[in-house]
Short mmCIF file of C-alpha atoms in Angstrom, two decimals:
data_model
loop_
_atom_site.label_atom_id
_atom_site.label_comp_id
_atom_site.label_asym_id
_atom_site.label_seq_id
_atom_site.Cartn_x
_atom_site.Cartn_y
_atom_site.Cartn_z
CA UNK A 1 99.85 60.30 120.97
CA UNK A 2 100.39 60.15 117.23
CA UNK A 3 103.20 61.92 115.41
CA UNK A 4 100.81 63.41 112.84
CA UNK A 5 99.20 65.92 115.24
CA UNK A 6 100.98 68.67 113.29
CA UNK A 7 98.86 67.87 110.23
CA UNK A 8 95.65 68.88 112.05
CA UNK A 9 96.67 70.95 115.04
CA UNK A 10 93.16 71.99 116.03
CA UNK A 11 91.64 68.53 115.55
CA UNK A 12 94.47 67.00 117.58
CA UNK A 13 94.02 69.61 120.31
CA UNK A 14 90.28 68.90 120.45
CA UNK A 15 91.07 65.19 120.88
CA UNK A 16 93.80 65.83 123.48
CA UNK A 17 96.43 64.44 121.13
CA UNK A 18 98.97 67.28 120.98
CA UNK A 19 101.83 67.90 123.41
CA UNK A 20 101.79 71.66 122.82
CA UNK A 21 98.48 72.63 124.48
CA UNK A 22 99.03 74.65 127.64
CA UNK A 23 95.41 75.59 128.36
CA UNK A 24 91.97 75.56 126.78
CA UNK A 25 90.68 79.10 126.27
CA UNK A 26 87.12 80.28 125.51
CA UNK A 27 87.99 80.79 121.83
CA UNK A 28 90.51 77.99 121.36
CA UNK A 29 93.81 76.69 122.66
CA UNK A 30 96.90 78.39 124.07
CA UNK A 31 99.83 76.32 122.78
CA UNK A 32 103.55 76.63 123.19
CA UNK A 33 105.36 77.04 119.88
CA UNK A 34 107.18 74.19 118.16
CA UNK A 35 110.33 76.29 118.01
CA UNK A 36 111.73 78.18 121.00
CA UNK A 37 114.67 80.32 119.81
CA UNK A 38 112.73 83.07 121.60
CA UNK A 39 111.75 81.18 124.78
CA UNK A 40 108.06 81.55 125.47
CA UNK A 41 106.93 81.64 121.84
CA UNK A 42 103.24 80.78 122.02
CA UNK A 43 100.26 80.60 119.68
CA UNK A 44 96.52 80.97 120.20
CA UNK A 45 94.64 78.54 117.95
CA UNK A 46 90.95 79.06 117.29
CA UNK A 47 88.84 75.97 117.96
CA UNK A 48 85.94 76.71 115.61
CA UNK A 49 85.65 78.46 112.25
CA UNK A 50 82.93 80.88 113.39
CA UNK A 51 84.81 82.20 116.41
CA UNK A 52 83.64 85.37 118.07
CA UNK A 53 86.45 87.76 117.21
CA UNK A 54 86.20 89.76 120.44
CA UNK A 55 86.56 86.57 122.46
CA UNK A 56 89.59 85.59 120.37
CA UNK A 57 91.21 89.01 120.85
CA UNK A 58 90.54 88.86 124.58
CA UNK A 59 92.18 85.41 124.75
CA UNK A 60 95.13 86.72 122.72
CA UNK A 61 95.51 89.56 125.23
CA UNK A 62 95.44 87.11 128.16
CA UNK A 63 98.01 84.84 126.51
CA UNK A 64 100.20 87.87 125.77
CA UNK A 65 100.05 88.98 129.40
CA UNK A 66 100.79 85.44 130.61
CA UNK A 67 103.83 85.13 128.32
CA UNK A 68 105.04 88.59 129.36
CA UNK A 69 104.74 87.86 133.09
CA UNK A 70 106.31 84.39 132.88
CA UNK A 71 109.18 85.49 130.63
CA UNK A 72 109.92 88.57 132.74
CA UNK A 73 110.11 86.35 135.83
CA UNK A 74 112.33 83.71 134.16
CA UNK A 75 114.67 85.97 132.17
CA UNK A 76 115.71 89.42 133.42
CA UNK A 77 116.60 90.34 129.83
CA UNK A 78 112.93 90.18 128.82
CA UNK A 79 112.11 93.26 126.74
CA UNK A 80 108.53 93.14 125.41
CA UNK A 81 105.93 90.95 123.69
CA UNK A 82 104.93 91.10 120.04
CA UNK A 83 101.34 90.09 119.24
CA UNK A 84 100.77 89.11 115.62
CA UNK A 85 97.83 87.87 113.59
CA UNK A 86 99.15 87.09 110.12
CA UNK A 87 97.38 84.02 108.73
CA UNK A 88 99.60 83.59 105.72
CA UNK A 89 100.56 79.93 106.12
CA UNK A 90 97.94 78.08 108.15
CA UNK A 91 94.33 78.13 106.92
CA UNK A 92 92.82 78.84 110.34
CA UNK A 93 92.70 81.87 112.59
CA UNK A 94 95.64 82.01 114.98
CA UNK A 95 97.72 84.60 116.78
CA UNK A 96 101.42 84.53 117.58
CA UNK A 97 102.82 85.77 120.88
CA UNK A 98 106.56 86.40 120.60
CA UNK A 99 108.58 87.42 123.64
CA UNK A 100 111.54 89.65 122.80
CA UNK A 101 114.77 89.96 124.77
CA UNK A 102 117.71 92.31 125.26
CA UNK A 103 120.11 89.49 124.32
CA UNK A 104 118.80 89.38 120.73
CA UNK A 105 121.30 90.63 118.18
CA UNK A 106 120.99 94.25 117.05
CA UNK A 107 120.08 93.28 113.47
CA UNK A 108 116.87 91.51 114.56
CA UNK A 109 115.82 92.92 117.95
CA UNK A 110 113.83 95.75 116.36
CA UNK A 111 112.59 93.73 113.40
CA UNK A 112 109.71 91.27 113.01
CA UNK A 113 110.53 87.76 114.22
CA UNK A 114 109.91 86.49 110.70
CA UNK A 115 113.18 88.14 109.63
CA UNK A 116 115.23 85.80 111.83
CA UNK A 117 117.51 83.62 109.67
CA UNK A 118 115.80 80.46 108.36
CA UNK A 119 118.34 78.23 110.12
CA UNK A 120 117.01 79.38 113.51
CA UNK A 121 113.58 78.02 112.64
CA UNK A 122 114.95 74.60 111.71
CA UNK A 123 117.75 74.24 114.28
CA UNK A 124 117.09 71.21 116.49
CA UNK A 125 118.56 73.07 119.49
CA UNK A 126 115.45 75.25 119.52
CA UNK A 127 112.85 72.50 119.06
CA UNK A 128 110.25 72.24 121.79
CA UNK A 129 111.22 69.62 124.33
CA UNK A 130 111.31 68.73 128.03
CA UNK A 131 113.79 71.57 128.62
CA UNK A 132 110.83 73.93 128.09
CA UNK A 133 108.58 72.37 130.75
CA UNK A 134 109.34 75.08 133.34
CA UNK A 135 108.49 77.79 130.82
CA UNK A 136 105.33 75.99 129.68
CA UNK A 137 104.21 75.55 133.30
CA UNK A 138 104.94 79.20 134.11
CA UNK A 139 102.82 80.44 131.18
CA UNK A 140 100.03 77.97 131.98
CA UNK A 141 100.07 79.07 135.62
CA UNK A 142 99.77 82.71 134.57
CA UNK A 143 96.80 81.84 132.38
CA UNK A 144 95.17 80.09 135.34
CA UNK A 145 95.74 83.14 137.56
CA UNK A 146 94.13 85.45 135.03
CA UNK A 147 91.09 83.23 134.63
CA UNK A 148 90.63 82.86 138.37
CA UNK A 149 90.98 86.61 138.92
CA UNK A 150 94.00 86.32 141.21
#
């Protein structure tokens, strides 16, 4: 696996060359976020430019439910999920799924995640790593359950 998968996330996912893919979805890829200061942060990446928007929104809903169920099971302080489609940085359609928790500080718990201090986004303690395997597996398992109708 090459280190430059971040330069073309969708191309790398299509080639199976990214460590962040949890599951392939009808409209794209459910990936775990690169940064996990809110454990369970996930993103839905579209796999083709002419995606059917209803399919994408359905996949976003499924990913949101999977993150919610997994995070609620793993952390009793789970509060809610934020679903966001912003598209301001990356040039491709994608949706963010942010779990929110009771342990977040009062100055950010009711605010958009993007208002978290910049140092949180760059802190190596929150970088995706093997310590997130249980969380990744739990979200992936929830996606499997939803697709199989269980």
